[in-house]
């Protein structure tokens, strides 16, 4: 596996609106135990449009959740690929799919991390799955209550289900800066975590060993899938 990690994706999103895939309305999904083309199909790529063979179970998910087969004239586009044990999507795709009746990952899919934004707020929500089961979902705003911050709290402290990420998030610096004024600790900027998107992704990178090759991504070396929502 390369060592580019994924924090660089957070550095761009949503700041670099010139990036056609990581502008102000985009998502990221990382998943174990599933082929990247199958992951793309589940989140809205048309199965017969992809050059790789798509698994039957991924097609079944697509048929249940995307009953229309007409591809729009201007579909969204996402990059898909695999690095190490994790397949990924990066770009514009149907990231609200998990709210739809009939949605499920194919058997054998392991851990899944989904991040998406709402109304151009930028990497605002996170959903976490294990063995196809949705474990946790909530907003992530990059702020921590000052009292919690002084106690060493971080951006996911409000989620007991995600407490296993605490050591990685601590290593990534995913908590507010604290300075001392006249000997007393003060939370800088009311609990806001500088560069919190990149830090959050760095924490996930540390915890799960996720990576996306930056050079390949920038050169268009990962395949692109056209996707749409129903």
Short mmCIF file of C-alpha atoms in Angstrom, two decimals:
data_model
loop_
_atom_site.label_atom_id
_atom_site.label_comp_id
_atom_site.label_asym_id
_atom_site.label_seq_id
_atom_site.Cartn_x
_atom_site.Cartn_y
_atom_site.Cartn_z
CA UNK A 1 0.00 0.00 0.00
CA UNK A 2 1.19 3.51 -0.69
CA UNK A 3 1.61 5.93 2.20
CA UNK A 4 -0.37 8.90 0.89
CA UNK A 5 -3.18 8.19 3.35
CA UNK A 6 -6.49 10.03 3.00
CA UNK A 7 -6.05 13.23 5.01
CA UNK A 8 -5.13 15.09 1.81
CA UNK A 9 -8.70 14.51 0.61
CA UNK A 10 -9.94 16.47 3.61
CA UNK A 11 -7.53 19.29 2.84
CA UNK A 12 -9.22 19.80 -0.53
CA UNK A 13 -12.83 19.21 0.34
CA UNK A 14 -14.69 21.55 0.15
CA UNK A 15 -12.04 24.26 -0.28
CA UNK A 16 -10.88 23.41 -3.80
CA UNK A 17 -14.03 23.94 -5.86
CA UNK A 18 -11.95 23.58 -9.01
CA UNK A 19 -11.53 19.88 -8.31
CA UNK A 20 -14.25 18.20 -10.42
CA UNK A 21 -14.65 15.37 -7.92
CA UNK A 22 -14.04 17.02 -4.54
CA UNK A 23 -15.85 20.32 -4.89
CA UNK A 24 -18.55 21.62 -2.60
CA UNK A 25 -20.95 18.69 -3.05
CA UNK A 26 -19.19 15.35 -2.75
CA UNK A 27 -18.82 12.22 -0.68
CA UNK A 28 -16.34 9.54 0.31
CA UNK A 29 -17.01 5.90 1.06
CA UNK A 30 -14.52 3.23 2.11
CA UNK A 31 -15.49 -0.44 2.41
CA UNK A 32 -13.89 -3.80 3.13
CA UNK A 33 -14.77 -7.09 1.50
CA UNK A 34 -16.32 -5.70 -1.66
CA UNK A 35 -14.93 -5.01 -5.13
CA UNK A 36 -14.67 -1.31 -6.05
CA UNK A 37 -16.95 -1.67 -9.07
CA UNK A 38 -19.58 -3.36 -6.90
CA UNK A 39 -19.32 -0.51 -4.39
CA UNK A 40 -19.81 1.99 -7.23
CA UNK A 41 -22.91 0.15 -8.44
CA UNK A 42 -24.47 0.09 -4.98
CA UNK A 43 -24.14 3.87 -4.78
CA UNK A 44 -25.68 4.58 -8.16
CA UNK A 45 -23.34 3.56 -10.99
CA UNK A 46 -25.12 1.77 -13.83
CA UNK A 47 -23.93 -1.87 -13.84
CA UNK A 48 -23.75 -2.33 -17.60
CA UNK A 49 -21.75 0.88 -18.01
CA UNK A 50 -18.72 -0.38 -16.07
CA UNK A 51 -15.96 -2.31 -17.84
CA UNK A 52 -15.34 -4.66 -14.91
CA UNK A 53 -17.60 -7.58 -14.07
CA UNK A 54 -20.18 -6.55 -11.48
CA UNK A 55 -21.28 -9.13 -8.91
CA UNK A 56 -24.83 -10.40 -8.92
CA UNK A 57 -25.47 -9.30 -5.32
CA UNK A 58 -24.43 -5.73 -6.11
CA UNK A 59 -26.78 -5.78 -9.11
CA UNK A 60 -29.59 -6.93 -6.83
CA UNK A 61 -29.00 -3.97 -4.53
CA UNK A 62 -29.02 -1.67 -7.57
CA UNK A 63 -32.27 -3.16 -8.87
CA UNK A 64 -33.96 -2.69 -5.51
CA UNK A 65 -32.79 0.85 -4.86
CA UNK A 66 -32.56 2.29 -8.40
CA UNK A 67 -35.67 1.05 -10.20
CA UNK A 68 -35.23 3.41 -13.13
CA UNK A 69 -32.73 2.47 -15.81
CA UNK A 70 -32.63 5.73 -17.77
CA UNK A 71 -29.28 7.48 -17.31
CA UNK A 72 -29.61 11.27 -17.19
CA UNK A 73 -27.90 13.45 -19.77
CA UNK A 74 -25.54 14.94 -17.19
CA UNK A 75 -24.87 12.28 -14.52
CA UNK A 76 -22.64 12.79 -11.52
CA UNK A 77 -19.17 11.27 -11.60
CA UNK A 78 -17.13 9.48 -8.95
CA UNK A 79 -13.72 7.83 -8.92
CA UNK A 80 -13.55 4.26 -7.68
CA UNK A 81 -10.63 2.04 -6.81
CA UNK A 82 -8.94 -0.11 -4.21
CA UNK A 83 -5.89 0.40 -2.03
CA UNK A 84 -4.91 -2.36 0.36
CA UNK A 85 -7.97 -3.94 1.95
CA UNK A 86 -10.29 -1.00 1.25
CA UNK A 87 -12.31 -0.17 -1.84
CA UNK A 88 -13.35 3.46 -2.13
CA UNK A 89 -15.48 6.00 -3.95
CA UNK A 90 -14.54 9.68 -4.07
CA UNK A 91 -16.74 12.25 -5.74
CA UNK A 92 -20.43 12.72 -6.40
CA UNK A 93 -22.64 9.71 -5.85
CA UNK A 94 -25.90 8.67 -4.20
CA UNK A 95 -24.65 9.10 -0.63
CA UNK A 96 -28.19 9.27 0.83
CA UNK A 97 -28.85 5.76 -0.42
CA UNK A 98 -28.65 4.23 3.04
CA UNK A 99 -31.97 5.92 3.89
CA UNK A 100 -33.76 4.09 1.08
CA UNK A 101 -35.90 0.98 1.67
CA UNK A 102 -34.19 -2.16 0.43
CA UNK A 103 -30.67 -0.87 0.87
CA UNK A 104 -28.13 -3.40 2.08
CA UNK A 105 -24.51 -4.23 1.41
CA UNK A 106 -23.82 -7.60 -0.22
CA UNK A 107 -22.95 -10.44 2.18
CA UNK A 108 -19.26 -10.46 3.00
CA UNK A 109 -18.93 -6.68 3.14
CA UNK A 110 -17.06 -5.74 6.32
CA UNK A 111 -16.56 -2.30 7.78
CA UNK A 112 -17.81 0.71 5.81
CA UNK A 113 -17.21 4.40 6.43
CA UNK A 114 -19.38 6.91 4.55
CA UNK A 115 -18.80 10.67 4.70
CA UNK A 116 -20.89 13.26 2.90
CA UNK A 117 -21.96 16.87 3.04
CA UNK A 118 -25.26 18.73 3.14
CA UNK A 119 -25.90 21.98 1.26
CA UNK A 120 -22.20 22.62 0.62
CA UNK A 121 -21.27 22.60 4.32
CA UNK A 122 -18.44 20.22 3.58
CA UNK A 123 -17.85 16.75 5.03
CA UNK A 124 -20.67 17.22 7.46
CA UNK A 125 -22.07 13.74 8.12
CA UNK A 126 -20.64 10.31 8.82
CA UNK A 127 -22.19 6.83 8.75
CA UNK A 128 -20.40 3.71 9.98
CA UNK A 129 -21.36 0.11 9.19
CA UNK A 130 -20.07 -3.25 10.39
CA UNK A 131 -20.96 -6.48 8.57
CA UNK A 132 -23.64 -4.65 6.63
CA UNK A 133 -25.28 -3.24 9.76
CA UNK A 134 -25.52 0.48 10.35
CA UNK A 135 -23.84 1.11 13.69
CA UNK A 136 -23.83 4.90 13.91
CA UNK A 137 -24.63 8.05 11.96
CA UNK A 138 -24.58 11.71 12.91
CA UNK A 139 -23.35 15.16 12.00
CA UNK A 140 -19.70 16.10 12.46
CA UNK A 141 -19.25 19.84 12.78
CA UNK A 142 -15.61 20.19 13.75
CA UNK A 143 -16.46 21.71 17.12
CA UNK A 144 -16.24 20.33 20.64
CA UNK A 145 -17.92 21.67 23.75
CA UNK A 146 -15.27 23.71 25.63
CA UNK A 147 -15.77 21.78 28.88
CA UNK A 148 -15.35 18.50 27.02
CA UNK A 149 -12.30 19.89 25.25
CA UNK A 150 -10.66 20.82 28.56
CA UNK A 151 -11.26 17.25 29.69
CA UNK A 152 -9.46 15.98 26.60
CA UNK A 153 -12.55 15.49 24.45
CA UNK A 154 -12.55 15.14 20.69
CA UNK A 155 -14.83 15.44 17.70
CA UNK A 156 -16.44 11.99 18.14
CA UNK A 157 -16.82 12.01 21.91
CA UNK A 158 -20.58 12.37 21.56
CA UNK A 159 -20.70 8.92 19.91
CA UNK A 160 -20.05 6.06 22.36
CA UNK A 161 -20.37 3.60 19.46
CA UNK A 162 -17.27 5.18 17.91
CA UNK A 163 -15.16 5.31 21.06
CA UNK A 164 -12.80 2.70 19.62
CA UNK A 165 -11.50 5.47 17.32
CA UNK A 166 -10.43 7.69 20.24
CA UNK A 167 -6.69 6.74 20.22
CA UNK A 168 -6.41 7.32 16.47
CA UNK A 169 -8.28 10.61 16.64
CA UNK A 170 -6.04 11.71 19.51
CA UNK A 171 -2.95 10.89 17.45
CA UNK A 172 -4.41 12.85 14.53
CA UNK A 173 -4.91 15.91 16.74
CA UNK A 174 -8.66 15.85 16.24
CA UNK A 175 -9.49 18.01 19.24
CA UNK A 176 -9.40 21.78 19.87
CA UNK A 177 -6.23 23.64 20.67
CA UNK A 178 -5.78 24.51 24.33
CA UNK A 179 -3.56 27.34 25.51
CA UNK A 180 -2.70 28.51 29.00
CA UNK A 181 -3.42 32.09 30.01
CA UNK A 182 -2.13 33.11 33.45
CA UNK A 183 -1.80 29.43 34.25
CA UNK A 184 -5.39 28.58 33.32
CA UNK A 185 -6.31 26.38 30.32
CA UNK A 186 -8.32 28.14 27.61
CA UNK A 187 -9.92 26.47 24.59
CA UNK A 188 -8.87 28.37 21.47
CA UNK A 189 -11.68 29.51 19.13
CA UNK A 190 -14.48 28.08 21.26
CA UNK A 191 -13.69 24.46 20.62
CA UNK A 192 -13.22 24.62 16.87
CA UNK A 193 -10.66 22.13 15.53
CA UNK A 194 -8.35 23.68 12.91
CA UNK A 195 -8.36 21.73 9.63
CA UNK A 196 -10.77 19.30 11.22
CA UNK A 197 -11.72 17.58 7.96
CA UNK A 198 -8.13 16.60 7.25
CA UNK A 199 -7.60 15.64 10.90
CA UNK A 200 -10.72 13.48 10.97
CA UNK A 201 -9.61 11.66 7.84
CA UNK A 202 -6.14 11.29 9.31
CA UNK A 203 -7.72 9.61 12.32
CA UNK A 204 -9.62 7.21 10.10
CA UNK A 205 -6.44 6.60 8.13
CA UNK A 206 -4.59 5.68 11.32
CA UNK A 207 -7.39 3.50 12.68
CA UNK A 208 -8.20 1.57 9.52
CA UNK A 209 -5.11 1.82 7.31
CA UNK A 210 -7.01 3.59 4.54
CA UNK A 211 -5.18 5.17 1.62
CA UNK A 212 -5.80 6.74 -1.78
CA UNK A 213 -2.84 7.41 -4.04
CA UNK A 214 -2.73 11.16 -4.60
CA UNK A 215 -0.67 11.03 -7.79
CA UNK A 216 -2.94 8.42 -9.35
CA UNK A 217 -6.03 10.40 -8.31
CA UNK A 218 -4.72 13.67 -9.73
CA UNK A 219 -3.64 12.02 -12.97
CA UNK A 220 -7.07 10.47 -13.48
CA UNK A 221 -5.62 7.00 -13.02
CA UNK A 222 -8.59 5.67 -11.06
CA UNK A 223 -11.58 4.71 -13.22
CA UNK A 224 -14.61 6.98 -13.24
CA UNK A 225 -18.23 5.87 -12.91
CA UNK A 226 -21.27 7.89 -13.92
CA UNK A 227 -23.86 7.73 -11.17
CA UNK A 228 -27.32 9.07 -10.54
CA UNK A 229 -30.02 9.17 -7.90
CA UNK A 230 -33.57 7.96 -8.32
#
